Short mmCIF file of C-alpha atoms and ligand atoms in Angstrom, two decimals:
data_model
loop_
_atom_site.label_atom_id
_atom_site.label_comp_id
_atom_site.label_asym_id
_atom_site.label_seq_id
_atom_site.Cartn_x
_atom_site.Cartn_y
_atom_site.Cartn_z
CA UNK A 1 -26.92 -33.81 -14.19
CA UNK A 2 -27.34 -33.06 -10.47
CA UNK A 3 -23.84 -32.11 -9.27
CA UNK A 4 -23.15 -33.43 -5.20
CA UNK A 5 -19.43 -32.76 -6.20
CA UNK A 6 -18.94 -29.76 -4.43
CA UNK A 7 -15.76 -30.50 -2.25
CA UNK A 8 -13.85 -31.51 -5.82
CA UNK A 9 -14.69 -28.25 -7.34
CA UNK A 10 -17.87 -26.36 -7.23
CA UNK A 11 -19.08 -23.94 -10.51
CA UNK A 12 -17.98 -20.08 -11.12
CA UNK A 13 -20.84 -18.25 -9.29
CA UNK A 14 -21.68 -14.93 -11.73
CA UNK A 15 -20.32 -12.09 -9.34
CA UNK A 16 -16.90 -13.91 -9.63
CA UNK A 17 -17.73 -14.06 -13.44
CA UNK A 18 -18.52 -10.62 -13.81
CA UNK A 19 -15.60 -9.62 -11.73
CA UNK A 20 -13.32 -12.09 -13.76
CA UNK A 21 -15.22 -10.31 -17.37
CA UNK A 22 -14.71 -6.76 -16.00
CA UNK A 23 -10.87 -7.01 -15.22
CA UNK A 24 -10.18 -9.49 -18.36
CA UNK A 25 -11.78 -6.67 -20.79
CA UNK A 26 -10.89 -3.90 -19.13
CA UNK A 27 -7.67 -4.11 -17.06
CA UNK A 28 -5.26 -5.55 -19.62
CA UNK A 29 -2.35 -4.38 -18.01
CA UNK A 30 0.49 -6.31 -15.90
CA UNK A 31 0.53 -4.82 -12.62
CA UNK A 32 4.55 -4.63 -12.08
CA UNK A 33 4.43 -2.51 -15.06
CA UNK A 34 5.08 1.18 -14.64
CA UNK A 35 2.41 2.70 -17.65
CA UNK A 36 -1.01 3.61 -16.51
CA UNK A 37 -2.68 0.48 -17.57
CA UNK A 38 -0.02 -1.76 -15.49
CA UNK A 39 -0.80 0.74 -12.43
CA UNK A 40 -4.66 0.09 -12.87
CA UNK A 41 -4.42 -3.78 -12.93
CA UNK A 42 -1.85 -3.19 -9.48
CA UNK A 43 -4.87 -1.28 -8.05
CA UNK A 44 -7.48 -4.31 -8.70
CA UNK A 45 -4.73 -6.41 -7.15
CA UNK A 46 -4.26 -4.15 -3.98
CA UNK A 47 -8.16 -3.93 -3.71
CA UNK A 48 -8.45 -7.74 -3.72
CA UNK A 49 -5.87 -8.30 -1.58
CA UNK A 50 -7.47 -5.95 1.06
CA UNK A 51 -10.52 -7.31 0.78
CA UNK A 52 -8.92 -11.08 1.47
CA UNK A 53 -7.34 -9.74 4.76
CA UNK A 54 -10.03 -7.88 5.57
CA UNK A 55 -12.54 -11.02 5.66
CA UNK A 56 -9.58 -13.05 7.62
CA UNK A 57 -8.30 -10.58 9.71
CA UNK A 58 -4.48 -9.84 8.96
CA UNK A 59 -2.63 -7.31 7.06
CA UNK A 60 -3.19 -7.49 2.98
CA UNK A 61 0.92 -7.63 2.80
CA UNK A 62 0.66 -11.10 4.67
CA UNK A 63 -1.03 -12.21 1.45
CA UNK A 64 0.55 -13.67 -1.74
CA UNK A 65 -1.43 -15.06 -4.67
CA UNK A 66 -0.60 -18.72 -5.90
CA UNK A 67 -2.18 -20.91 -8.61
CA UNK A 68 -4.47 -22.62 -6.52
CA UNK A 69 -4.26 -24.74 -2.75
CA UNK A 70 -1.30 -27.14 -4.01
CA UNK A 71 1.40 -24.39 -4.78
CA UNK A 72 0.14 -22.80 -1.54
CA UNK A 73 1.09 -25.84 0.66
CA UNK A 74 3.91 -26.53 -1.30
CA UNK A 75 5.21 -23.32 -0.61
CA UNK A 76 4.87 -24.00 3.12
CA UNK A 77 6.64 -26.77 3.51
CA UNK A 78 9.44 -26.16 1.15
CA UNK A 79 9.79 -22.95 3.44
CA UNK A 80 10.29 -24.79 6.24
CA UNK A 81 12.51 -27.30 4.53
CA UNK A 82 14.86 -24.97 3.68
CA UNK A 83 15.11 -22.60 6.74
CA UNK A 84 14.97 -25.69 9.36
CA UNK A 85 17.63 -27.46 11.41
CA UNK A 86 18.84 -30.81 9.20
CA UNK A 87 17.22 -32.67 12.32
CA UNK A 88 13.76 -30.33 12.72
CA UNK A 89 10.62 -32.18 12.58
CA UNK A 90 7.28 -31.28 10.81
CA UNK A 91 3.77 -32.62 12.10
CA UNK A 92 1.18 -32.82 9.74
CA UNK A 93 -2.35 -34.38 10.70
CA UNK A 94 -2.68 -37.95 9.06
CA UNK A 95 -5.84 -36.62 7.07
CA UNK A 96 -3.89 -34.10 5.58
CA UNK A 97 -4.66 -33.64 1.61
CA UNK A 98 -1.92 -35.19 -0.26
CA UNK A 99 -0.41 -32.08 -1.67
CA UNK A 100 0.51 -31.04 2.33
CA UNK A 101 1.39 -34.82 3.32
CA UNK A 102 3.19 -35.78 0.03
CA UNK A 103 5.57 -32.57 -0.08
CA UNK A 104 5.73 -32.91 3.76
CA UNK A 105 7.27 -36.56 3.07
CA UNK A 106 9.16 -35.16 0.06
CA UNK A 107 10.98 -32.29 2.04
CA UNK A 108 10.98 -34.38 5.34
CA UNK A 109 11.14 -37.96 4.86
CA UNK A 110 11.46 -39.69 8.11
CA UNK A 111 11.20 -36.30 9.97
CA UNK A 112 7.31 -35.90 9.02
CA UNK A 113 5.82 -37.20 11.62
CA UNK A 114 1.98 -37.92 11.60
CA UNK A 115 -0.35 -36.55 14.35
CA UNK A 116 -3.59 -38.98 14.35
CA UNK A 117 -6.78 -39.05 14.65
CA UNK A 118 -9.84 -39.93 16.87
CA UNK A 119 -12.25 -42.97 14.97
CA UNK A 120 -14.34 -39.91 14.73
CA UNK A 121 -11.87 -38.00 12.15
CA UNK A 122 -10.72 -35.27 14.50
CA UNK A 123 -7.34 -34.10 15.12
CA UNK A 124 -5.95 -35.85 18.23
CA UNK A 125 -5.25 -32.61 20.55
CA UNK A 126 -4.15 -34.63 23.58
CA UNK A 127 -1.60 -36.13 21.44
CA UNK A 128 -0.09 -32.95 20.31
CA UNK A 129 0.07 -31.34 23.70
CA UNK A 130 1.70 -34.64 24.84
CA UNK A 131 4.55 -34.40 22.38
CA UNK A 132 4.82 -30.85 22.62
CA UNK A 133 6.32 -30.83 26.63
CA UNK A 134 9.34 -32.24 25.66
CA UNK A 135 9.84 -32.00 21.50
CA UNK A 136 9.47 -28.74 18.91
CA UNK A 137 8.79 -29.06 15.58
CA UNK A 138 9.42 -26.33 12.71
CA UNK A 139 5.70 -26.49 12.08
CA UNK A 140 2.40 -27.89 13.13
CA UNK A 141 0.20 -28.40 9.81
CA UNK A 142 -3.78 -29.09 10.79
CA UNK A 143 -6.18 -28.65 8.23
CA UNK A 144 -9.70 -26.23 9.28
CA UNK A 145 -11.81 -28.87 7.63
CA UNK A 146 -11.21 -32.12 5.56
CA UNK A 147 -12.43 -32.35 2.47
CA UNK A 148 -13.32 -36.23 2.89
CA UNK A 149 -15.45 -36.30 5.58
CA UNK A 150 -16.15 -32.10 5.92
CA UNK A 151 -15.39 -33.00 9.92
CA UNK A 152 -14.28 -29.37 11.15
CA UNK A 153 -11.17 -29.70 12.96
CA UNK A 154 -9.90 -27.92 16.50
CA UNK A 155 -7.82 -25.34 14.34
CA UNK A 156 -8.34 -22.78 16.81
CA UNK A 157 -7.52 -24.88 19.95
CA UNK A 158 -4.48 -26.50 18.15
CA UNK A 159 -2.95 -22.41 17.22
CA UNK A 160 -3.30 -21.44 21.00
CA UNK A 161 -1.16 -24.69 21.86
CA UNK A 162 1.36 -23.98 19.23
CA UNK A 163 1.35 -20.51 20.45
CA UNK A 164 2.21 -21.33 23.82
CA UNK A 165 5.02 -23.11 22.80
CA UNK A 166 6.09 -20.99 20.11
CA UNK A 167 6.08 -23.16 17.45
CA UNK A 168 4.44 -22.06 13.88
CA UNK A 169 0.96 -23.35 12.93
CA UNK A 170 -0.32 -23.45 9.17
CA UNK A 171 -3.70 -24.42 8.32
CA UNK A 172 -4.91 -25.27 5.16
CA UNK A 173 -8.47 -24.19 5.02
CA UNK A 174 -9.32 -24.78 1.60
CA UNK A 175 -12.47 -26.79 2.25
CA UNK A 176 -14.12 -23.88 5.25
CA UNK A 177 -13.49 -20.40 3.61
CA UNK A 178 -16.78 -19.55 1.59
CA UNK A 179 -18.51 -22.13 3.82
CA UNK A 180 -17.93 -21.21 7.43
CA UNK A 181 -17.14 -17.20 8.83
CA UNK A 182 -13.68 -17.31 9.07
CA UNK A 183 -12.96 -14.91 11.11
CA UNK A 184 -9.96 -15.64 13.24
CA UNK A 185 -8.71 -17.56 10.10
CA UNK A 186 -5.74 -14.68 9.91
CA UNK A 187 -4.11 -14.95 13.07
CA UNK A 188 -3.40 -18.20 12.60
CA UNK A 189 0.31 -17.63 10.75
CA UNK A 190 -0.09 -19.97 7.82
CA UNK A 191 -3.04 -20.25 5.97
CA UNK A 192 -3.79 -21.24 2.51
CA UNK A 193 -6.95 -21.04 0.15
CA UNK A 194 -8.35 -21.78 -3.16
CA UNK A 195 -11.09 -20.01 -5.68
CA UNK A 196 -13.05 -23.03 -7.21
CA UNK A 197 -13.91 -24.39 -4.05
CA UNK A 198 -16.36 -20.90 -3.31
CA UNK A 199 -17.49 -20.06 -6.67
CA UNK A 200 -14.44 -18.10 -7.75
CA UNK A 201 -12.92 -19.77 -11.06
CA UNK A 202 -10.03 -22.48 -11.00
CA UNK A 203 -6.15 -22.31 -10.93
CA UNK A 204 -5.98 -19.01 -8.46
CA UNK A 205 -5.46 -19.40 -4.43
CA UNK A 206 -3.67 -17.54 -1.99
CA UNK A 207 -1.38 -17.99 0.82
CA UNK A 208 -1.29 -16.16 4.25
CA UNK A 209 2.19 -15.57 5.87
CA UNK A 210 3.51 -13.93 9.51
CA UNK A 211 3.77 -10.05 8.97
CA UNK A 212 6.87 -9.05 7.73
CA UNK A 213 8.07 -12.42 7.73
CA UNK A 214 10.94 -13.85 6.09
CA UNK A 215 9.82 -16.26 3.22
CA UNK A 216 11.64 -18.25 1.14
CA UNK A 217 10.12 -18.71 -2.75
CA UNK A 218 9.63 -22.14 -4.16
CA UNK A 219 9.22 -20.03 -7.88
CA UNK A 220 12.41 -17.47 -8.38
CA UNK A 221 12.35 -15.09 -11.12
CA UNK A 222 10.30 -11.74 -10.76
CA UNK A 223 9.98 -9.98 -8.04
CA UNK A 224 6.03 -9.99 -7.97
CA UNK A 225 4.13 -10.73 -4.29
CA UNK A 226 7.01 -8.73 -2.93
CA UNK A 227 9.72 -11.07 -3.98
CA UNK A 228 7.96 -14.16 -2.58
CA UNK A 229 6.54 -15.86 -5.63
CA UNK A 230 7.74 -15.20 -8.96
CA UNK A 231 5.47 -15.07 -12.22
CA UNK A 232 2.95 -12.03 -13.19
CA UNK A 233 -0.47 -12.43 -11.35
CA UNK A 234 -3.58 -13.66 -12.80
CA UNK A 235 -4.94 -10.28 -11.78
CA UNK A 236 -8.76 -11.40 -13.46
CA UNK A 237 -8.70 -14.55 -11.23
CA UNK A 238 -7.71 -12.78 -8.23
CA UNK A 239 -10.68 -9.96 -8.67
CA UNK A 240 -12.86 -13.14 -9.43
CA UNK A 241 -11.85 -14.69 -6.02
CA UNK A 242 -12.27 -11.66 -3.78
CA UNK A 243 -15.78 -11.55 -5.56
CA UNK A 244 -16.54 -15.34 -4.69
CA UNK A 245 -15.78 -14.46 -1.53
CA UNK A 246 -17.39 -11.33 -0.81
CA UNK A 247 -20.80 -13.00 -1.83
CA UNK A 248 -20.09 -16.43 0.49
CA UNK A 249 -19.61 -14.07 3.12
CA UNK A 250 -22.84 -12.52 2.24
CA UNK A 251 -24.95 -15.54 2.55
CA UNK A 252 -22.78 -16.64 5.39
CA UNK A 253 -23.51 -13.26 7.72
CA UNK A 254 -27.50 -13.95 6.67
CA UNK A 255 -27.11 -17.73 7.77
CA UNK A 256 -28.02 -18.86 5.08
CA UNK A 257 -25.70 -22.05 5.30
CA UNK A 258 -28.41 -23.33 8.25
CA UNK A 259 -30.99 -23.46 6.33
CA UNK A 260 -28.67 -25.79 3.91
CA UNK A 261 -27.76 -27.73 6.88
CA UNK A 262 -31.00 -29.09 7.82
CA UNK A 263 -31.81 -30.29 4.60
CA UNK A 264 -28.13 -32.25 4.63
CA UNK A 265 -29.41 -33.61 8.08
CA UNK A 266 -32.68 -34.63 6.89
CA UNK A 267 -31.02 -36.39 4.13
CA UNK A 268 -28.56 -38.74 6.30
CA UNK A 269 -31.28 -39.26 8.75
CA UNK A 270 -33.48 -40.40 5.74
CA UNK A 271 -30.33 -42.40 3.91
CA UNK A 272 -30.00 -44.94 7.66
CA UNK A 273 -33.99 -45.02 8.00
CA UNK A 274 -33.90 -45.95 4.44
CA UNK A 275 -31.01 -47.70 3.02
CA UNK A 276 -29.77 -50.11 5.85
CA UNK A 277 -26.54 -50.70 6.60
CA UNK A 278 -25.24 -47.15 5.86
CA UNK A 279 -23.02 -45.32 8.32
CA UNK A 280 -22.20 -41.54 8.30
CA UNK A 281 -18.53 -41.03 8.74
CA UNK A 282 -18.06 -38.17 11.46
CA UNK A 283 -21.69 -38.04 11.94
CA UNK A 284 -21.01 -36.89 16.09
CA UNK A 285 -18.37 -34.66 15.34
CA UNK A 286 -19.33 -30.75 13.94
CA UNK A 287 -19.20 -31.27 10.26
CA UNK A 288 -18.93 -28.71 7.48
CA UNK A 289 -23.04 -27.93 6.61
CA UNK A 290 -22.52 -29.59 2.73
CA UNK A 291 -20.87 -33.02 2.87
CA UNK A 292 -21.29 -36.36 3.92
CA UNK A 293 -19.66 -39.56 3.91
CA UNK A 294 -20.73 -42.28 3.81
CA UNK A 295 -20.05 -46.12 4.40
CA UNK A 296 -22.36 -47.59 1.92
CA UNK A 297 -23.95 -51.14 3.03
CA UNK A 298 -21.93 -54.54 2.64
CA UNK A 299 -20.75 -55.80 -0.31
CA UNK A 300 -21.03 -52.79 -2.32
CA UNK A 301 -18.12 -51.30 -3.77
CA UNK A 302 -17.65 -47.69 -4.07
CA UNK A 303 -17.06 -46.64 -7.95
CA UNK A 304 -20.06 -48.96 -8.32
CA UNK A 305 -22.03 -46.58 -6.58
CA UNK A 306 -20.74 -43.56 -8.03
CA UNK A 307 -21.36 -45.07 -11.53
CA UNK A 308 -24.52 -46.48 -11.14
CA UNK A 309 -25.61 -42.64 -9.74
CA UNK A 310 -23.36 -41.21 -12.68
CA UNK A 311 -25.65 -42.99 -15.01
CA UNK A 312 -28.84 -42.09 -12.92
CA UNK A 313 -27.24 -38.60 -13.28
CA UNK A 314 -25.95 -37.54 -10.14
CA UNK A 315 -22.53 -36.58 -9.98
CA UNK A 316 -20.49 -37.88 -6.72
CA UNK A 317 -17.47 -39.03 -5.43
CA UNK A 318 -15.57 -41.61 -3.63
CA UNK A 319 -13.38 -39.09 -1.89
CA UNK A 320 -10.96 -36.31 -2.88
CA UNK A 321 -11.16 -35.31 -6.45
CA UNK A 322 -7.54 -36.72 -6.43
CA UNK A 323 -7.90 -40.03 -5.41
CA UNK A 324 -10.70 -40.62 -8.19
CA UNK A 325 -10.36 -43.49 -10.13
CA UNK A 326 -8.91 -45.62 -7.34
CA UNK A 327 -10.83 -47.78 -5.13
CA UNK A 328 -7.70 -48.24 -2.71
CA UNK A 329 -9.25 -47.18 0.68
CA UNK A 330 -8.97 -43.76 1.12
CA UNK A 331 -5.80 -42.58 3.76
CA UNK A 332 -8.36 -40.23 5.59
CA UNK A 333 -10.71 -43.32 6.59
CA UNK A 334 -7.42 -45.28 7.40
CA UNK A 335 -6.15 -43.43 9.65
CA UNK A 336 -9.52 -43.20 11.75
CA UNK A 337 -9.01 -46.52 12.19
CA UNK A 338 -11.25 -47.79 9.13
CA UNK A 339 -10.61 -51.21 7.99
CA UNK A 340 -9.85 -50.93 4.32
CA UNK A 341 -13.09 -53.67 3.66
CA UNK A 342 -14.93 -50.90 4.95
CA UNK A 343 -13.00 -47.84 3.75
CA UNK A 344 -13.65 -48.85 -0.09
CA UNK A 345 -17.55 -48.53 0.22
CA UNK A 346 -16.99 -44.74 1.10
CA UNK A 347 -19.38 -42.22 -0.80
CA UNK A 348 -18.70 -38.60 -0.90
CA UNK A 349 -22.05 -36.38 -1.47
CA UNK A 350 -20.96 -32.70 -1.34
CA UNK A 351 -23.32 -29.99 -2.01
CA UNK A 352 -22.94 -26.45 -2.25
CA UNK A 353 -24.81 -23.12 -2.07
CA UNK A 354 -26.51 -23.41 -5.05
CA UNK A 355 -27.90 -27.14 -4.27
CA UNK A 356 -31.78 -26.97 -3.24
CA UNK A 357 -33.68 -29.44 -1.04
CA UNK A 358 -35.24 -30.91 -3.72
CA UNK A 359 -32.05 -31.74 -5.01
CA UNK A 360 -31.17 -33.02 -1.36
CA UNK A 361 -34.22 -35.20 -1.82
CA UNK A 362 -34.06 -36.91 -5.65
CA UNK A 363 -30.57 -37.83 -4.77
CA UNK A 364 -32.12 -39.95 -1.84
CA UNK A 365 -34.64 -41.16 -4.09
CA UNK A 366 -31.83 -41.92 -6.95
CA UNK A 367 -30.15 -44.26 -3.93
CA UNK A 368 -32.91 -45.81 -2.40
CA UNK A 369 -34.13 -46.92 -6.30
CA UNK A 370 -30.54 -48.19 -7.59
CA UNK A 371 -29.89 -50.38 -4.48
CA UNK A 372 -32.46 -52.66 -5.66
N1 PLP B 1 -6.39 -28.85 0.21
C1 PLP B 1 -7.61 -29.37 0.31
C2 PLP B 1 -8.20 -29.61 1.66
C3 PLP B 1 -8.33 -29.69 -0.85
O1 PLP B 1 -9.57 -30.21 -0.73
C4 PLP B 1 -7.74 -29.44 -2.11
C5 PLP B 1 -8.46 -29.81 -3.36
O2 PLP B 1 -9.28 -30.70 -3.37
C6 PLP B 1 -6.45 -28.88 -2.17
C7 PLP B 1 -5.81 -28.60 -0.98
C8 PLP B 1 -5.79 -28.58 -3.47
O3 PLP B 1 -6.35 -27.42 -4.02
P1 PLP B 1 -6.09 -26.93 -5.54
O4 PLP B 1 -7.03 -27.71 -6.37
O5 PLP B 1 -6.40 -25.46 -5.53
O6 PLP B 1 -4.68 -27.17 -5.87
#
């Protein structure tokens, strides 16, 4: 099986295995406890959480460890729910993964208020700066990159405007650590992150907070992650993440995602010579270097492609991992304007840093030949 499935989740790489080995066989201790193998796994966790603030440039206190990217933005916006006005606003992008737009709706209801976006999938700046002269929300939620259509969004743009009118910005950037440098990531004042989609193993994330913030847990028990989310840490995971991370960063610093990028780009230029009636979602816009979307031609639904390539053995999508299953157009391609007859012919081919160009090039073969 050739695995384009990246985005959904993308295998353990072996320094985060031998990282995740090395602490599970070694370190057995929990690291709130005060005995010398509880104070070894607390100096793993201490290391790791150094080396996360280190690669996004805050302090490692602003960091607390979650079970993965849902908990994370969870936490967020129940944060804000709680320690808002009854009347305060939240605006969350439209393309939003549903674990920030659902609990956004959940906490919010009415008060979660949608920012759009351009036919091209970006995050409508104008429209934020607009709103912003005369209206505050609690928070501004923009994601770095969506996980759809891996169109990188004006994160960086959008923080300076919510700095200048001092209102909070949180990013989830789930889909661009271990794919773009993310330096700058940790001035931004919310940021959240997950393992599997780097190499680093599932069910571990983090969250990034303001220094010496104020934060209110969604879990209450122990006072682990200094009293802002209970239940002892996965201490393996974590050392397994940092490790993931580390070795992205590696092959990021050497470029080596450019090299990756061209063969993506030869691909979609190949997939419209070749298959007509295709159309890359995004294609103008600057795109994360492994994924493409795209509008597959007329008549065609989606899970028909994505079966027909499962059985061909290629493994792809129709969109988020979450939305699997369905062929309801996917809210992403909706809300760039997407009418839903063309929305449910949406393909999702997401590679990652293991994929090679050959790969790249059978899985343009495998389309080319099924079509017929
Ligand atoms: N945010 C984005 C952009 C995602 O792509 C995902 C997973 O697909 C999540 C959040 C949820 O992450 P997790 O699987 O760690 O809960």
């Amino acid at each position: 099986m050739i695995y384009f499935d990246y985005n959904a989740t993308a295998p353990v790489m072996p320094e985060a295995r031998e990282a995740w080995l090395n602490v599970t066989e070694k370190l057995g201790g929990n690291p709130s406890s005060m005995h010398q193998a509880g104070t070894r796994a607390a100096v793993v966790l201490a290391h790791s959480r150094e080396k996360l603030a280190a690669s996004m440039g805050c302090h490692p206190a602003d960091i607390i460890w979650t079970s993965g990217a849902t908990e994370a933005n969870n936490m967020v916006t129940h944060h804000f729910a709680q320690k808002s006005p009854a009347n305060a606003e939240i605006w969350v992008s439209a393309i939003e993964h549903p674990c920030v737009l659902d609990s956004a709706l959940h906490y919010f209801g009415k008060r979660a208020r949608l920012i759009p976006v351009t036919s091209e999938g970006i995050v409508d700046v104008d429209w934020i700066t607009q709103e912003m002269t005369d209206k505050r929300p609690c928070l501004v939620a923009v994601m770095a990159a969506n996980n759809e259509t891996g169109v990188i969004q004006p994160w960086r743009e959008i923080h300076a405007i919510c700095q200048a009118y001092e209102v909070p910005f949180f990013t989830d950037a789930v889909q661009f650590i271990g794919k773009m440098p993310c330096t700058g990531l940790g001035q931004c004042d919310y940021v959240s992150g997950a393992a599997h989609k780097f190499g680093g193993p599932r069910g571990v994330g983090f969250l990034k907070i303001p220094h010496r913030s104020q934060f209110t847990p969604l879990l209450w028990g122990g006072k682990q992650e200094g009293g802002r989310r209970a239940g002892t840490e996965n201490v393996a995971t974590i050392a397994a993440l940092t490790a993931a991370l580390e070795a992205r960063e590696k092959q990021i610093g050497r470029s080596e995602h450019l090299l990756r990028k061209l063969w993506r780009d030869n691909f979609e230029r190949e997939l419209l010579r070749q298959l007509p009636g295709t159309m890359v979602v995004g294609a103008s816009q600057p795109r994360l270097w492994n994924t493409v979307s795209v509008i597959m031609p007329d008549g065609d639904r989606k899970l028909q492609w994505v079966n027909r390539l499962d059985k061909a053995g290629f493994a792809v999508s129709t969109g988020s991992a979450c939305t699997t299953g369905k062929e309801d157009p996917s809210h992403v391609l909706s809300a760039m304007g997407l009418k839903p007859t063309i929305a449910v012919r949406s393909v999702r081919f997401s590679a990652g840093w293991e994929t090679t160009e050959d790969e790249w090039l059978a899985l343009l073969a495998a389309l080319i030949k099924i079509q017929r």
